[in-house]
mmCIF file of C-alpha atoms and ligand atoms in Angstrom:
data_model
loop_
_atom_site.group_PDB
_atom_site.id
_atom_site.type_symbol
_atom_site.label_atom_id
_atom_site.label_comp_id
_atom_site.label_asym_id
_atom_site.label_seq_id
_atom_site.Cartn_x
_atom_site.Cartn_y
_atom_site.Cartn_z
ATOM 1 C CA UNK A 1 125.982 102.251 43.915
ATOM 2 C CA UNK A 2 128.376 101.634 46.778
ATOM 3 C CA UNK A 3 129.205 103.475 49.951
ATOM 4 C CA UNK A 4 132.879 104.023 50.675
ATOM 5 C CA UNK A 5 134.743 105.612 53.529
ATOM 6 C CA UNK A 6 137.881 107.593 52.822
ATOM 7 C CA UNK A 7 140.269 107.755 55.750
ATOM 8 C CA UNK A 8 142.817 110.579 55.767
ATOM 9 C CA UNK A 9 145.685 110.220 58.225
ATOM 10 C CA UNK A 10 147.653 113.231 59.457
ATOM 11 C CA UNK A 11 151.437 112.860 59.353
ATOM 12 C CA UNK A 12 152.109 116.145 61.152
ATOM 13 C CA UNK A 13 150.349 118.973 63.004
ATOM 14 C CA UNK A 14 147.723 120.653 60.907
ATOM 15 C CA UNK A 15 144.756 123.010 61.147
ATOM 16 C CA UNK A 16 141.066 122.347 60.571
ATOM 17 C CA UNK A 17 140.922 124.975 57.828
ATOM 18 C CA UNK A 18 143.840 123.390 55.939
ATOM 19 C CA UNK A 19 142.234 119.947 56.241
ATOM 20 C CA UNK A 20 138.868 121.285 55.136
ATOM 21 C CA UNK A 21 140.423 122.912 52.096
ATOM 22 C CA UNK A 22 142.395 119.818 51.159
ATOM 23 C CA UNK A 23 139.594 117.282 51.585
ATOM 24 C CA UNK A 24 136.856 119.416 50.044
ATOM 25 C CA UNK A 25 139.094 120.171 47.071
ATOM 26 C CA UNK A 26 139.660 116.468 46.505
ATOM 27 C CA UNK A 27 135.954 115.624 46.886
ATOM 28 C CA UNK A 28 135.050 118.282 44.305
ATOM 29 C CA UNK A 29 137.603 116.858 41.885
ATOM 30 C CA UNK A 30 136.246 113.322 42.405
ATOM 31 C CA UNK A 31 132.700 114.572 41.928
ATOM 32 C CA UNK A 32 133.539 116.368 38.692
ATOM 33 C CA UNK A 33 135.035 113.115 37.434
ATOM 34 C CA UNK A 34 131.957 111.073 38.349
ATOM 35 C CA UNK A 35 133.886 108.979 40.908
ATOM 36 C CA UNK A 36 131.695 110.094 43.803
ATOM 37 C CA UNK A 37 128.044 111.092 43.573
ATOM 38 C CA UNK A 38 126.035 113.750 45.354
ATOM 39 C CA UNK A 39 127.233 117.028 46.757
ATOM 40 C CA UNK A 40 127.458 116.718 50.510
ATOM 41 C CA UNK A 41 130.286 114.856 52.152
ATOM 42 C CA UNK A 42 130.348 114.899 55.947
ATOM 43 C CA UNK A 43 133.898 114.968 57.302
ATOM 44 C CA UNK A 44 134.346 113.336 60.706
ATOM 45 C CA UNK A 45 137.300 114.087 62.935
ATOM 46 C CA UNK A 46 138.715 110.932 64.483
ATOM 47 C CA UNK A 47 141.878 110.148 66.419
ATOM 48 C CA UNK A 48 144.587 111.676 64.247
ATOM 49 C CA UNK A 49 142.533 111.009 61.157
ATOM 50 C CA UNK A 50 139.576 112.320 59.209
ATOM 51 C CA UNK A 51 136.831 110.186 57.678
ATOM 52 C CA UNK A 52 134.587 111.007 54.745
ATOM 53 C CA UNK A 53 131.683 108.901 53.506
ATOM 54 C CA UNK A 54 130.630 109.002 49.893
ATOM 55 C CA UNK A 55 128.528 107.100 47.378
ATOM 56 C CA UNK A 56 130.344 105.720 44.322
ATOM 57 C CA UNK A 57 128.881 104.232 41.143
ATOM 58 C CA UNK A 58 130.882 101.025 41.384
ATOM 59 C CA UNK A 59 133.059 98.968 43.748
ATOM 60 C CA UNK A 60 136.268 100.104 42.060
ATOM 61 C CA UNK A 61 135.293 103.743 41.369
ATOM 62 C CA UNK A 62 138.154 105.059 43.510
ATOM 63 C CA UNK A 63 140.815 103.095 41.636
ATOM 64 C CA UNK A 64 143.691 105.388 40.564
ATOM 65 C CA UNK A 65 143.298 104.263 36.949
ATOM 66 C CA UNK A 66 140.154 106.405 36.781
ATOM 67 C CA UNK A 67 141.650 109.545 38.339
ATOM 68 C CA UNK A 68 141.530 112.738 36.299
ATOM 69 C CA UNK A 69 144.520 115.089 36.251
ATOM 70 C CA UNK A 70 142.597 117.344 38.621
ATOM 71 C CA UNK A 71 142.084 114.476 41.098
ATOM 72 C CA UNK A 72 145.815 113.697 40.948
ATOM 73 C CA UNK A 73 146.693 117.335 41.646
ATOM 74 C CA UNK A 74 144.289 117.432 44.602
ATOM 75 C CA UNK A 75 145.790 114.228 46.026
ATOM 76 C CA UNK A 76 149.247 115.830 45.899
ATOM 77 C CA UNK A 77 147.904 118.986 47.545
ATOM 78 C CA UNK A 78 146.758 116.977 50.585
ATOM 79 C CA UNK A 79 150.318 117.071 51.885
ATOM 80 C CA UNK A 80 149.969 120.874 52.263
ATOM 81 C CA UNK A 81 147.488 120.015 55.022
ATOM 82 C CA UNK A 82 149.807 117.277 56.389
ATOM 83 C CA UNK A 83 147.426 114.604 55.153
ATOM 84 C CA UNK A 84 148.318 111.312 53.496
ATOM 85 C CA UNK A 85 146.446 110.064 50.454
ATOM 86 C CA UNK A 86 143.221 108.453 51.732
ATOM 87 C CA UNK A 87 142.742 104.775 52.410
ATOM 88 C CA UNK A 88 139.514 103.567 50.836
ATOM 89 C CA UNK A 89 137.199 101.247 52.751
ATOM 90 C CA UNK A 90 134.281 99.729 50.891
ATOM 91 C CA UNK A 91 131.338 99.748 53.321
ATOM 92 C CA UNK A 92 128.861 98.022 51.032
ATOM 93 C CA UNK A 93 126.006 98.395 48.615
ATOM 94 C CA UNK A 94 123.736 101.429 48.911
ATOM 95 C CA UNK A 95 120.265 99.902 48.820
ATOM 96 C CA UNK A 96 118.743 103.293 48.019
ATOM 97 C CA UNK A 97 120.395 103.734 44.651
ATOM 98 C CA UNK A 98 120.575 102.140 41.241
ATOM 99 C CA UNK A 99 123.277 99.799 40.043
ATOM 100 C CA UNK A 100 125.667 100.961 37.345
ATOM 101 C CA UNK A 101 125.459 99.675 33.778
ATOM 102 C CA UNK A 102 127.569 96.659 32.795
ATOM 103 C CA UNK A 103 130.933 97.485 31.329
ATOM 104 C CA UNK A 104 129.952 96.591 27.811
ATOM 105 C CA UNK A 105 129.551 99.024 24.957
ATOM 106 C CA UNK A 106 125.876 99.922 24.476
ATOM 107 C CA UNK A 107 124.539 100.355 20.938
ATOM 108 C CA UNK A 108 123.272 103.782 21.966
ATOM 109 C CA UNK A 109 123.174 105.951 25.075
ATOM 110 C CA UNK A 110 121.221 108.906 26.363
ATOM 111 C CA UNK A 111 121.797 111.940 28.547
ATOM 112 C CA UNK A 112 118.871 111.612 30.944
ATOM 113 C CA UNK A 113 118.341 112.676 34.516
ATOM 114 C CA UNK A 114 115.562 113.775 36.869
ATOM 115 C CA UNK A 115 115.637 115.779 40.076
ATOM 116 C CA UNK A 116 115.630 112.595 42.191
ATOM 117 C CA UNK A 117 118.627 110.951 40.518
ATOM 118 C CA UNK A 118 122.125 111.437 41.874
ATOM 119 C CA UNK A 119 123.763 108.909 39.553
ATOM 120 C CA UNK A 120 125.451 109.598 36.226
ATOM 121 C CA UNK A 121 123.136 111.270 33.697
ATOM 122 C CA UNK A 122 124.709 109.202 30.913
ATOM 123 C CA UNK A 123 122.657 106.036 30.548
ATOM 124 C CA UNK A 124 122.845 102.907 28.452
ATOM 125 C CA UNK A 125 120.211 102.888 25.717
ATOM 126 C CA UNK A 126 119.742 99.160 26.267
ATOM 127 C CA UNK A 127 119.196 99.028 30.020
ATOM 128 C CA UNK A 128 118.788 102.731 30.937
ATOM 129 C CA UNK A 129 121.266 102.035 33.744
ATOM 130 C CA UNK A 130 123.748 104.822 34.530
ATOM 131 C CA UNK A 131 127.207 104.662 32.953
ATOM 132 C CA UNK A 132 129.874 106.017 35.334
ATOM 133 C CA UNK A 133 131.381 109.075 33.644
ATOM 134 C CA UNK A 134 134.993 108.200 34.513
ATOM 135 C CA UNK A 135 134.767 105.108 32.293
ATOM 136 C CA UNK A 136 134.947 107.449 29.305
ATOM 137 C CA UNK A 137 137.810 109.758 28.354
ATOM 138 C CA UNK A 138 137.387 113.336 29.692
ATOM 139 C CA UNK A 139 134.366 115.118 28.201
ATOM 140 C CA UNK A 140 136.026 118.543 28.271
ATOM 141 C CA UNK A 141 139.076 120.158 29.906
ATOM 142 C CA UNK A 142 140.381 117.049 31.631
ATOM 143 C CA UNK A 143 137.260 115.706 33.347
ATOM 144 C CA UNK A 144 133.457 115.589 33.284
ATOM 145 C CA UNK A 145 132.687 118.807 35.156
ATOM 146 C CA UNK A 146 130.679 120.175 32.205
ATOM 147 C CA UNK A 147 128.344 117.140 32.385
ATOM 148 C CA UNK A 148 127.949 117.389 36.176
ATOM 149 C CA UNK A 149 127.282 121.141 35.956
ATOM 150 C CA UNK A 150 124.660 120.603 33.264
ATOM 151 C CA UNK A 151 123.044 117.842 35.344
ATOM 152 C CA UNK A 152 122.932 120.010 38.475
ATOM 153 C CA UNK A 153 121.177 122.816 36.606
ATOM 154 C CA UNK A 154 118.760 120.471 34.837
ATOM 155 C CA UNK A 155 117.808 118.931 38.189
ATOM 156 C CA UNK A 156 117.342 122.361 39.765
ATOM 157 C CA UNK A 157 114.959 123.356 36.959
ATOM 158 C CA UNK A 158 113.151 120.015 37.263
ATOM 159 C CA UNK A 159 112.701 120.464 40.994
ATOM 160 C CA UNK A 160 111.294 123.976 40.536
ATOM 161 C CA UNK A 161 108.841 122.960 37.827
ATOM 162 C CA UNK A 162 107.742 119.794 39.669
ATOM 163 C CA UNK A 163 107.053 121.759 42.845
ATOM 164 C CA UNK A 164 105.186 124.382 40.841
ATOM 165 C CA UNK A 165 105.076 126.747 43.758
ATOM 166 C CA UNK A 166 106.745 129.870 42.431
ATOM 167 C CA UNK A 167 106.979 132.184 39.450
ATOM 168 C CA UNK A 168 110.219 130.584 38.272
ATOM 169 C CA UNK A 169 108.220 127.498 37.250
ATOM 170 C CA UNK A 170 107.649 128.573 33.655
ATOM 171 C CA UNK A 171 111.198 129.764 33.117
ATOM 172 C CA UNK A 172 112.500 126.472 34.516
ATOM 173 C CA UNK A 173 110.151 124.422 32.357
ATOM 174 C CA UNK A 174 111.277 126.324 29.277
ATOM 175 C CA UNK A 175 114.889 125.274 29.927
ATOM 176 C CA UNK A 176 113.842 121.593 29.977
ATOM 177 C CA UNK A 177 111.507 121.649 26.985
ATOM 178 C CA UNK A 178 112.601 124.227 24.400
ATOM 179 C CA UNK A 179 115.367 123.370 21.948
ATOM 180 C CA UNK A 180 116.573 126.989 21.840
ATOM 181 C CA UNK A 181 116.923 127.363 25.637
ATOM 182 C CA UNK A 182 120.393 127.715 27.144
ATOM 183 C CA UNK A 183 120.215 124.447 29.063
ATOM 184 C CA UNK A 184 118.917 122.438 26.120
ATOM 185 C CA UNK A 185 121.592 123.776 23.776
ATOM 186 C CA UNK A 186 124.338 123.174 26.284
ATOM 187 C CA UNK A 187 123.144 119.653 27.069
ATOM 188 C CA UNK A 188 122.763 118.836 23.406
ATOM 189 C CA UNK A 189 126.322 120.037 22.725
ATOM 190 C CA UNK A 190 127.632 117.888 25.612
ATOM 191 C CA UNK A 191 125.766 114.947 24.090
ATOM 192 C CA UNK A 192 127.625 115.580 20.830
ATOM 193 C CA UNK A 193 130.916 115.755 22.647
ATOM 194 C CA UNK A 194 130.259 112.422 24.401
ATOM 195 C CA UNK A 195 129.284 110.821 21.110
ATOM 196 C CA UNK A 196 132.512 112.085 19.547
ATOM 197 C CA UNK A 197 134.606 110.688 22.410
ATOM 198 C CA UNK A 198 132.876 107.328 22.758
ATOM 199 C CA UNK A 199 131.865 106.678 19.125
ATOM 200 C CA UNK A 200 128.450 105.616 20.465
ATOM 201 C CA UNK A 201 125.277 107.322 19.189
ATOM 202 C CA UNK A 202 124.310 109.581 22.097
ATOM 203 C CA UNK A 203 120.863 111.157 22.490
ATOM 204 C CA UNK A 204 119.512 114.089 24.429
ATOM 205 C CA UNK A 205 116.220 113.911 26.301
ATOM 206 C CA UNK A 206 113.588 116.552 25.694
ATOM 207 C CA UNK A 207 111.158 116.803 28.611
ATOM 208 C CA UNK A 208 107.540 117.170 27.537
ATOM 209 C CA UNK A 209 104.465 118.143 29.565
ATOM 210 C CA UNK A 210 101.089 119.734 28.757
ATOM 211 C CA UNK A 211 99.514 119.667 25.295
ATOM 212 C CA UNK A 212 95.844 119.445 24.273
ATOM 213 C CA UNK A 213 95.168 115.757 23.630
ATOM 214 C CA UNK A 214 96.824 112.393 23.136
ATOM 215 C CA UNK A 215 96.240 112.681 19.365
ATOM 216 C CA UNK A 216 97.911 116.076 19.261
ATOM 217 C CA UNK A 217 100.812 114.772 21.288
ATOM 218 C CA UNK A 218 101.302 111.711 19.084
ATOM 219 C CA UNK A 219 101.400 113.978 16.049
ATOM 220 C CA UNK A 220 104.203 116.002 17.557
ATOM 221 C CA UNK A 221 107.258 116.416 15.287
ATOM 222 C CA UNK A 222 110.947 116.492 16.109
ATOM 223 C CA UNK A 223 111.581 119.929 17.651
ATOM 224 C CA UNK A 224 114.828 120.372 15.725
ATOM 225 C CA UNK A 225 114.181 119.124 12.163
ATOM 226 C CA UNK A 226 110.371 118.945 12.127
ATOM 227 C CA UNK A 227 110.481 115.299 10.972
ATOM 228 C CA UNK A 228 108.388 112.319 12.077
ATOM 229 C CA UNK A 229 109.814 110.660 15.153
ATOM 230 C CA UNK A 230 107.040 108.724 16.924
ATOM 231 C CA UNK A 231 108.171 105.178 17.772
ATOM 232 C CA UNK A 232 105.955 102.097 17.295
ATOM 233 C CA UNK A 233 106.822 100.984 20.816
ATOM 234 C CA UNK A 234 108.104 103.223 23.596
ATOM 235 C CA UNK A 235 111.608 102.534 24.922
ATOM 236 C CA UNK A 236 111.862 101.915 28.669
ATOM 237 C CA UNK A 237 108.265 103.258 28.992
ATOM 238 C CA UNK A 238 109.714 106.770 28.777
ATOM 239 C CA UNK A 239 110.876 107.531 25.270
ATOM 240 C CA UNK A 240 107.978 107.590 22.792
ATOM 241 C CA UNK A 241 109.848 109.740 20.285
ATOM 242 C CA UNK A 242 113.317 109.343 18.802
ATOM 243 C CA UNK A 243 114.944 111.330 16.016
ATOM 244 C CA UNK A 244 118.048 109.539 14.786
ATOM 245 C CA UNK A 245 119.361 112.472 12.770
ATOM 246 C CA UNK A 246 118.926 115.085 15.529
ATOM 247 C CA UNK A 247 119.779 112.637 18.351
ATOM 248 C CA UNK A 248 116.811 113.649 20.514
ATOM 249 C CA UNK A 249 114.391 111.421 22.430
ATOM 250 C CA UNK A 250 111.245 112.548 24.227
ATOM 251 C CA UNK A 251 108.243 111.328 26.197
ATOM 252 C CA UNK A 252 104.547 111.700 25.446
ATOM 253 C CA UNK A 253 103.137 114.331 27.745
ATOM 254 C CA UNK A 254 102.290 112.472 30.965
ATOM 255 C CA UNK A 255 99.020 114.433 31.112
ATOM 256 C CA UNK A 256 97.590 112.257 28.329
ATOM 257 C CA UNK A 257 98.901 108.836 29.310
ATOM 258 C CA UNK A 258 96.457 108.017 32.099
HETATM 259 ZN ZN1 LIG B 1 115.028 115.677 14.100
#
């Protein structure tokens, strides 16, 4: 991932509230298109200009060829706040984050995230590296907001169940593990949508924890079709199960892998 600085110049008098509205609107649009990652974008007031720092998946993530219709609209709206379209300065590589997947077509891909990951939840099946969402045609309604929204909620549930400090833990865990939960169904549908758009087999990750024993866990069946799905060798040390007809992958409960 790369850190960029967007510099917005004012061409006329403006107000802080107009600038805030214009810049935040654009950052939301970029985020929902996968062009910037994370949710907080500090805006610094300089001498007749405003600067925003953001993390992008790739060096050319801000290239206009990737812009969604919503991003284009927000760029036009900047003039309402007397702002010019931003100049993009590439500051360098973010050593804290993962690199993006190569721009080649993977043989399969998976929707997989955790509460510590800010990068794209769509990952190459070959390398497990994140695939920037803007590389694909819009998932739904002009951009990838549905994917980002799903990811945000999945991560929130993951954080709650990992912390294990409140009564919401079990409800959150249910959303990550049960095929009939709202979050699972929504994520699985998004997976189908991405597969339809990209023509690449796209899998959904079922989180698994608990269980009685390693034997019991290995005997686990696909939660959707009830078929056998244990792999001979795990993929990326995470996916021990894979159902090719239901497009679901899963781990063996970490409790029994010590
Ligand atoms: Zn199945």
